[in-house]
């Protein structure tokens, strides 16, 4: 109840005071640079593996591999504006609507594409535990260097370790710390943000 109340208050605050002016600016810039929708939606697995549409500002040219191929470093599908949106994490801002709707939380394990979930649930021990709570816009793994592309098995194993730690150690104070570190990383820059 505390976590959901916080999610509702925080997401309304961001939507009213940030998205209200940021959304139209980003929308115009996206439309000026490339053809396609302003928002990109992708099916991901949420709590108890239920599928939902996760929303982002579109950061790539429209392509048929968007739902099956993870973004890699120097990915040619990413637009110039998209590179900035991804580096600054602004591309994730529409997910505050997901939080308000209730299929995501501000903090929690990041949801993966459905095909990646199906892959890792078979390969990685304790991966299923990530789906016992709502996925988040940001999480402990993301603030400790495990965001973005999964380059090796070590990346996904460590991501799961941080996610399980979050589930076992949750507190409102931990969520506030994660939000602070996420903003700090967005401002300072993150080598995995591409």
PDB file of C-alpha atoms in Angstrom:
ATOM      1  CA  UNK A   1       0.000   0.000   0.000  1.00  0.00           C
ATOM      2  CA  UNK A   2       2.854   2.407   0.864  1.00  0.00           C
ATOM      3  CA  UNK A   3       4.699   1.586  -2.377  1.00  0.00           C
ATOM      4  CA  UNK A   4       1.591   1.996  -4.547  1.00  0.00           C
ATOM      5  CA  UNK A   5       0.634   5.273  -2.837  1.00  0.00           C
ATOM      6  CA  UNK A   6       4.149   6.596  -3.439  1.00  0.00           C
ATOM      7  CA  UNK A   7       4.005   5.471  -7.100  1.00  0.00           C
ATOM      8  CA  UNK A   8       0.709   7.305  -7.678  1.00  0.00           C
ATOM      9  CA  UNK A   9       1.843  10.544  -6.003  1.00  0.00           C
ATOM     10  CA  UNK A  10       5.288  10.541  -7.657  1.00  0.00           C
ATOM     11  CA  UNK A  11       3.990   9.682 -11.155  1.00  0.00           C
ATOM     12  CA  UNK A  12       1.261  12.363 -10.981  1.00  0.00           C
ATOM     13  CA  UNK A  13       3.901  14.902  -9.895  1.00  0.00           C
ATOM     14  CA  UNK A  14       6.168  13.999 -12.856  1.00  0.00           C
ATOM     15  CA  UNK A  15       3.310  13.922 -15.375  1.00  0.00           C
ATOM     16  CA  UNK A  16       1.891  17.288 -14.257  1.00  0.00           C
ATOM     17  CA  UNK A  17       5.105  19.224 -13.643  1.00  0.00           C
ATOM     18  CA  UNK A  18       7.519  17.658 -16.154  1.00  0.00           C
ATOM     19  CA  UNK A  19       5.710  15.673 -18.854  1.00  0.00           C
ATOM     20  CA  UNK A  20       3.125  18.431 -19.415  1.00  0.00           C
ATOM     21  CA  UNK A  21       5.781  20.638 -21.073  1.00  0.00           C
ATOM     22  CA  UNK A  22       8.434  18.042 -21.992  1.00  0.00           C
ATOM     23  CA  UNK A  23       6.122  15.742 -23.958  1.00  0.00           C
ATOM     24  CA  UNK A  24       5.141  18.260 -26.679  1.00  0.00           C
ATOM     25  CA  UNK A  25       8.759  19.438 -27.111  1.00  0.00           C
ATOM     26  CA  UNK A  26      10.135  15.901 -27.506  1.00  0.00           C
ATOM     27  CA  UNK A  27       7.186  14.937 -29.738  1.00  0.00           C
ATOM     28  CA  UNK A  28       7.901  17.798 -32.156  1.00  0.00           C
ATOM     29  CA  UNK A  29      11.632  16.986 -32.260  1.00  0.00           C
ATOM     30  CA  UNK A  30      10.978  13.288 -32.929  1.00  0.00           C
ATOM     31  CA  UNK A  31       8.548  14.108 -35.744  1.00  0.00           C
ATOM     32  CA  UNK A  32      10.991  16.572 -37.311  1.00  0.00           C
ATOM     33  CA  UNK A  33      13.822  14.048 -37.403  1.00  0.00           C
ATOM     34  CA  UNK A  34      12.193  10.837 -38.644  1.00  0.00           C
ATOM     35  CA  UNK A  35       8.956   9.273 -39.794  1.00  0.00           C
ATOM     36  CA  UNK A  36       6.936   7.235 -37.343  1.00  0.00           C
ATOM     37  CA  UNK A  37       5.032   7.529 -34.068  1.00  0.00           C
ATOM     38  CA  UNK A  38       6.231   9.666 -31.161  1.00  0.00           C
ATOM     39  CA  UNK A  39       5.822   6.822 -28.686  1.00  0.00           C
ATOM     40  CA  UNK A  40       7.266   3.348 -29.018  1.00  0.00           C
ATOM     41  CA  UNK A  41       5.321   0.596 -27.276  1.00  0.00           C
ATOM     42  CA  UNK A  42       6.634  -2.882 -26.663  1.00  0.00           C
ATOM     43  CA  UNK A  43       5.184  -5.950 -24.977  1.00  0.00           C
ATOM     44  CA  UNK A  44       7.088  -6.811 -21.823  1.00  0.00           C
ATOM     45  CA  UNK A  45       6.558  -9.135 -18.896  1.00  0.00           C
ATOM     46  CA  UNK A  46       5.334  -7.620 -15.667  1.00  0.00           C
ATOM     47  CA  UNK A  47       4.296  -9.027 -12.309  1.00  0.00           C
ATOM     48  CA  UNK A  48       3.588 -12.779 -12.459  1.00  0.00           C
ATOM     49  CA  UNK A  49       4.793 -12.711 -16.091  1.00  0.00           C
ATOM     50  CA  UNK A  50       1.675 -10.867 -17.273  1.00  0.00           C
ATOM     51  CA  UNK A  51       2.324  -9.081 -20.571  1.00  0.00           C
ATOM     52  CA  UNK A  52       1.758  -5.331 -20.853  1.00  0.00           C
ATOM     53  CA  UNK A  53       2.723  -2.527 -23.202  1.00  0.00           C
ATOM     54  CA  UNK A  54       5.723  -0.563 -21.942  1.00  0.00           C
ATOM     55  CA  UNK A  55       5.905   2.981 -23.385  1.00  0.00           C
ATOM     56  CA  UNK A  56       8.987   4.996 -24.382  1.00  0.00           C
ATOM     57  CA  UNK A  57       9.745   7.978 -26.564  1.00  0.00           C
ATOM     58  CA  UNK A  58      10.768   6.516 -29.929  1.00  0.00           C
ATOM     59  CA  UNK A  59      14.551   6.689 -30.167  1.00  0.00           C
ATOM     60  CA  UNK A  60      15.088   4.587 -33.287  1.00  0.00           C
ATOM     61  CA  UNK A  61      13.966   4.633 -36.886  1.00  0.00           C
ATOM     62  CA  UNK A  62      10.941   2.393 -37.367  1.00  0.00           C
ATOM     63  CA  UNK A  63      12.317  -1.122 -37.910  1.00  0.00           C
ATOM     64  CA  UNK A  64      11.087  -4.715 -37.936  1.00  0.00           C
ATOM     65  CA  UNK A  65      13.692  -5.866 -35.387  1.00  0.00           C
ATOM     66  CA  UNK A  66      12.589  -3.473 -32.615  1.00  0.00           C
ATOM     67  CA  UNK A  67      10.742  -6.183 -30.683  1.00  0.00           C
ATOM     68  CA  UNK A  68      13.300  -8.958 -31.103  1.00  0.00           C
ATOM     69  CA  UNK A  69      16.801  -7.421 -31.170  1.00  0.00           C
ATOM     70  CA  UNK A  70      18.203  -5.591 -28.172  1.00  0.00           C
ATOM     71  CA  UNK A  71      19.953  -2.281 -28.793  1.00  0.00           C
ATOM     72  CA  UNK A  72      23.737  -2.590 -29.001  1.00  0.00           C
ATOM     73  CA  UNK A  73      26.530  -0.005 -28.821  1.00  0.00           C
ATOM     74  CA  UNK A  74      26.676   2.192 -31.955  1.00  0.00           C
ATOM     75  CA  UNK A  75      23.365   0.706 -33.132  1.00  0.00           C
ATOM     76  CA  UNK A  76      22.591   2.193 -36.543  1.00  0.00           C
ATOM     77  CA  UNK A  77      18.847   2.157 -35.817  1.00  0.00           C
ATOM     78  CA  UNK A  78      19.200   4.905 -33.194  1.00  0.00           C
ATOM     79  CA  UNK A  79      18.473   8.446 -34.402  1.00  0.00           C
ATOM     80  CA  UNK A  80      20.607  11.456 -33.398  1.00  0.00           C
ATOM     81  CA  UNK A  81      17.874  12.704 -31.078  1.00  0.00           C
ATOM     82  CA  UNK A  82      17.349   9.136 -29.902  1.00  0.00           C
ATOM     83  CA  UNK A  83      20.977   8.888 -28.806  1.00  0.00           C
ATOM     84  CA  UNK A  84      20.479  11.934 -26.573  1.00  0.00           C
ATOM     85  CA  UNK A  85      17.148  10.651 -25.241  1.00  0.00           C
ATOM     86  CA  UNK A  86      18.702   7.303 -24.341  1.00  0.00           C
ATOM     87  CA  UNK A  87      21.879   8.794 -22.828  1.00  0.00           C
ATOM     88  CA  UNK A  88      19.817  11.095 -20.602  1.00  0.00           C
ATOM     89  CA  UNK A  89      17.125   8.434 -19.917  1.00  0.00           C
ATOM     90  CA  UNK A  90      14.459  10.886 -21.138  1.00  0.00           C
ATOM     91  CA  UNK A  91      13.222   8.138 -23.482  1.00  0.00           C
ATOM     92  CA  UNK A  92      11.903   6.299 -20.398  1.00  0.00           C
ATOM     93  CA  UNK A  93       9.739   9.199 -19.164  1.00  0.00           C
ATOM     94  CA  UNK A  94       6.448   7.964 -20.737  1.00  0.00           C
ATOM     95  CA  UNK A  95       6.681   4.984 -18.390  1.00  0.00           C
ATOM     96  CA  UNK A  96       5.332   7.240 -15.647  1.00  0.00           C
ATOM     97  CA  UNK A  97       1.980   6.676 -17.410  1.00  0.00           C
ATOM     98  CA  UNK A  98       2.607   2.922 -16.977  1.00  0.00           C
ATOM     99  CA  UNK A  99       3.200   3.590 -13.273  1.00  0.00           C
ATOM    100  CA  UNK A 100      -0.006   5.601 -12.932  1.00  0.00           C
ATOM    101  CA  UNK A 101      -1.993   2.892 -14.769  1.00  0.00           C
ATOM    102  CA  UNK A 102      -0.547   0.339 -12.373  1.00  0.00           C
ATOM    103  CA  UNK A 103       1.427  -2.110 -14.526  1.00  0.00           C
ATOM    104  CA  UNK A 104       4.785  -0.650 -13.452  1.00  0.00           C
ATOM    105  CA  UNK A 105       6.336   0.896 -10.349  1.00  0.00           C
ATOM    106  CA  UNK A 106       8.811   3.783 -10.137  1.00  0.00           C
ATOM    107  CA  UNK A 107      11.438   1.366  -8.764  1.00  0.00           C
ATOM    108  CA  UNK A 108      11.776  -2.356  -9.366  1.00  0.00           C
ATOM    109  CA  UNK A 109      13.391  -4.867 -11.721  1.00  0.00           C
ATOM    110  CA  UNK A 110      13.488  -3.545 -15.300  1.00  0.00           C
ATOM    111  CA  UNK A 111      11.086  -5.454 -17.567  1.00  0.00           C
ATOM    112  CA  UNK A 112      12.616  -7.298 -20.505  1.00  0.00           C
ATOM    113  CA  UNK A 113      11.310  -7.971 -23.996  1.00  0.00           C
ATOM    114  CA  UNK A 114       9.153 -11.101 -23.989  1.00  0.00           C
ATOM    115  CA  UNK A 115      11.651 -13.152 -26.026  1.00  0.00           C
ATOM    116  CA  UNK A 116      14.460 -12.281 -23.572  1.00  0.00           C
ATOM    117  CA  UNK A 117      12.283 -13.183 -20.589  1.00  0.00           C
ATOM    118  CA  UNK A 118      11.565 -16.579 -22.165  1.00  0.00           C
ATOM    119  CA  UNK A 119      15.295 -17.088 -22.754  1.00  0.00           C
ATOM    120  CA  UNK A 120      16.567 -16.072 -19.316  1.00  0.00           C
ATOM    121  CA  UNK A 121      13.870 -17.820 -17.313  1.00  0.00           C
ATOM    122  CA  UNK A 122      15.338 -21.086 -18.618  1.00  0.00           C
ATOM    123  CA  UNK A 123      19.015 -20.100 -18.289  1.00  0.00           C
ATOM    124  CA  UNK A 124      19.372 -17.981 -15.141  1.00  0.00           C
ATOM    125  CA  UNK A 125      18.783 -19.215 -11.609  1.00  0.00           C
ATOM    126  CA  UNK A 126      16.270 -17.153  -9.585  1.00  0.00           C
ATOM    127  CA  UNK A 127      15.270 -15.141 -12.679  1.00  0.00           C
ATOM    128  CA  UNK A 128      11.605 -15.939 -11.956  1.00  0.00           C
ATOM    129  CA  UNK A 129      11.817 -14.088  -8.631  1.00  0.00           C
ATOM    130  CA  UNK A 130      12.069 -10.770 -10.525  1.00  0.00           C
ATOM    131  CA  UNK A 131       8.418 -11.212 -11.492  1.00  0.00           C
ATOM    132  CA  UNK A 132       7.029 -11.418  -7.963  1.00  0.00           C
ATOM    133  CA  UNK A 133       6.745  -7.614  -7.889  1.00  0.00           C
ATOM    134  CA  UNK A 134       5.912  -4.960 -10.467  1.00  0.00           C
ATOM    135  CA  UNK A 135       8.737  -3.987 -12.828  1.00  0.00           C
ATOM    136  CA  UNK A 136      10.228  -0.534 -12.417  1.00  0.00           C
ATOM    137  CA  UNK A 137      11.358   2.425 -14.495  1.00  0.00           C
ATOM    138  CA  UNK A 138      14.641   2.115 -12.631  1.00  0.00           C
ATOM    139  CA  UNK A 139      16.112  -0.264 -10.105  1.00  0.00           C
ATOM    140  CA  UNK A 140      19.058  -1.341  -8.014  1.00  0.00           C
ATOM    141  CA  UNK A 141      20.711  -3.123 -10.943  1.00  0.00           C
ATOM    142  CA  UNK A 142      20.479  -0.016 -13.131  1.00  0.00           C
ATOM    143  CA  UNK A 143      22.091   2.203 -10.482  1.00  0.00           C
ATOM    144  CA  UNK A 144      24.976  -0.260 -10.061  1.00  0.00           C
ATOM    145  CA  UNK A 145      26.140  -0.500 -13.681  1.00  0.00           C
ATOM    146  CA  UNK A 146      23.791  -3.151 -15.051  1.00  0.00           C
ATOM    147  CA  UNK A 147      21.467  -1.204 -17.319  1.00  0.00           C
ATOM    148  CA  UNK A 148      20.951  -1.482 -21.062  1.00  0.00           C
ATOM    149  CA  UNK A 149      22.548  -4.128 -23.229  1.00  0.00           C
ATOM    150  CA  UNK A 150      23.239  -7.556 -21.747  1.00  0.00           C
ATOM    151  CA  UNK A 151      26.650  -8.297 -23.219  1.00  0.00           C
ATOM    152  CA  UNK A 152      27.435 -11.488 -21.306  1.00  0.00           C
ATOM    153  CA  UNK A 153      25.895 -14.078 -18.978  1.00  0.00           C
ATOM    154  CA  UNK A 154      27.663 -12.278 -16.116  1.00  0.00           C
ATOM    155  CA  UNK A 155      25.574  -9.150 -16.828  1.00  0.00           C
ATOM    156  CA  UNK A 156      22.230 -10.907 -16.475  1.00  0.00           C
ATOM    157  CA  UNK A 157      23.352 -12.946 -13.438  1.00  0.00           C
ATOM    158  CA  UNK A 158      24.463  -9.796 -11.599  1.00  0.00           C
ATOM    159  CA  UNK A 159      21.310  -7.957 -12.664  1.00  0.00           C
ATOM    160  CA  UNK A 160      19.214 -10.728 -11.139  1.00  0.00           C
ATOM    161  CA  UNK A 161      21.300 -10.602  -7.928  1.00  0.00           C
ATOM    162  CA  UNK A 162      20.617  -6.882  -7.528  1.00  0.00           C
ATOM    163  CA  UNK A 163      16.925  -7.361  -8.369  1.00  0.00           C
ATOM    164  CA  UNK A 164      16.539 -10.122  -5.769  1.00  0.00           C
ATOM    165  CA  UNK A 165      18.358  -7.942  -3.218  1.00  0.00           C
ATOM    166  CA  UNK A 166      15.822  -5.173  -3.966  1.00  0.00           C
ATOM    167  CA  UNK A 167      12.852  -7.495  -3.490  1.00  0.00           C
ATOM    168  CA  UNK A 168      14.234  -8.825  -0.193  1.00  0.00           C
ATOM    169  CA  UNK A 169      15.305  -5.401   1.134  1.00  0.00           C
ATOM    170  CA  UNK A 170      12.570  -3.059  -0.116  1.00  0.00           C
ATOM    171  CA  UNK A 171      11.827   0.092   1.822  1.00  0.00           C
ATOM    172  CA  UNK A 172      10.586   3.542   0.865  1.00  0.00           C
ATOM    173  CA  UNK A 173      14.037   4.873   1.759  1.00  0.00           C
ATOM    174  CA  UNK A 174      15.635   2.421  -0.708  1.00  0.00           C
ATOM    175  CA  UNK A 175      13.279   3.650  -3.459  1.00  0.00           C
ATOM    176  CA  UNK A 176      14.246   7.263  -2.719  1.00  0.00           C
ATOM    177  CA  UNK A 177      17.941   6.323  -2.849  1.00  0.00           C
ATOM    178  CA  UNK A 178      17.455   4.582  -6.224  1.00  0.00           C
ATOM    179  CA  UNK A 179      15.634   7.640  -7.625  1.00  0.00           C
ATOM    180  CA  UNK A 180      18.456   9.910  -6.438  1.00  0.00           C
ATOM    181  CA  UNK A 181      21.149   7.666  -7.974  1.00  0.00           C
ATOM    182  CA  UNK A 182      19.185   7.393 -11.231  1.00  0.00           C
ATOM    183  CA  UNK A 183      18.948  11.184 -11.580  1.00  0.00           C
ATOM    184  CA  UNK A 184      22.632  11.517 -10.652  1.00  0.00           C
ATOM    185  CA  UNK A 185      23.668   8.933 -13.275  1.00  0.00           C
ATOM    186  CA  UNK A 186      21.502  10.627 -15.919  1.00  0.00           C
ATOM    187  CA  UNK A 187      23.204  13.980 -15.234  1.00  0.00           C
ATOM    188  CA  UNK A 188      26.745  12.618 -14.833  1.00  0.00           C
ATOM    189  CA  UNK A 189      26.467  10.115 -17.681  1.00  0.00           C
ATOM    190  CA  UNK A 190      26.476   6.312 -17.732  1.00  0.00           C
ATOM    191  CA  UNK A 191      28.739   4.218 -19.968  1.00  0.00           C
ATOM    192  CA  UNK A 192      25.916   1.693 -20.473  1.00  0.00           C
ATOM    193  CA  UNK A 193      23.410   4.352 -21.557  1.00  0.00           C
ATOM    194  CA  UNK A 194      23.189   3.972 -25.327  1.00  0.00           C
TER     195      UNK A 194
END
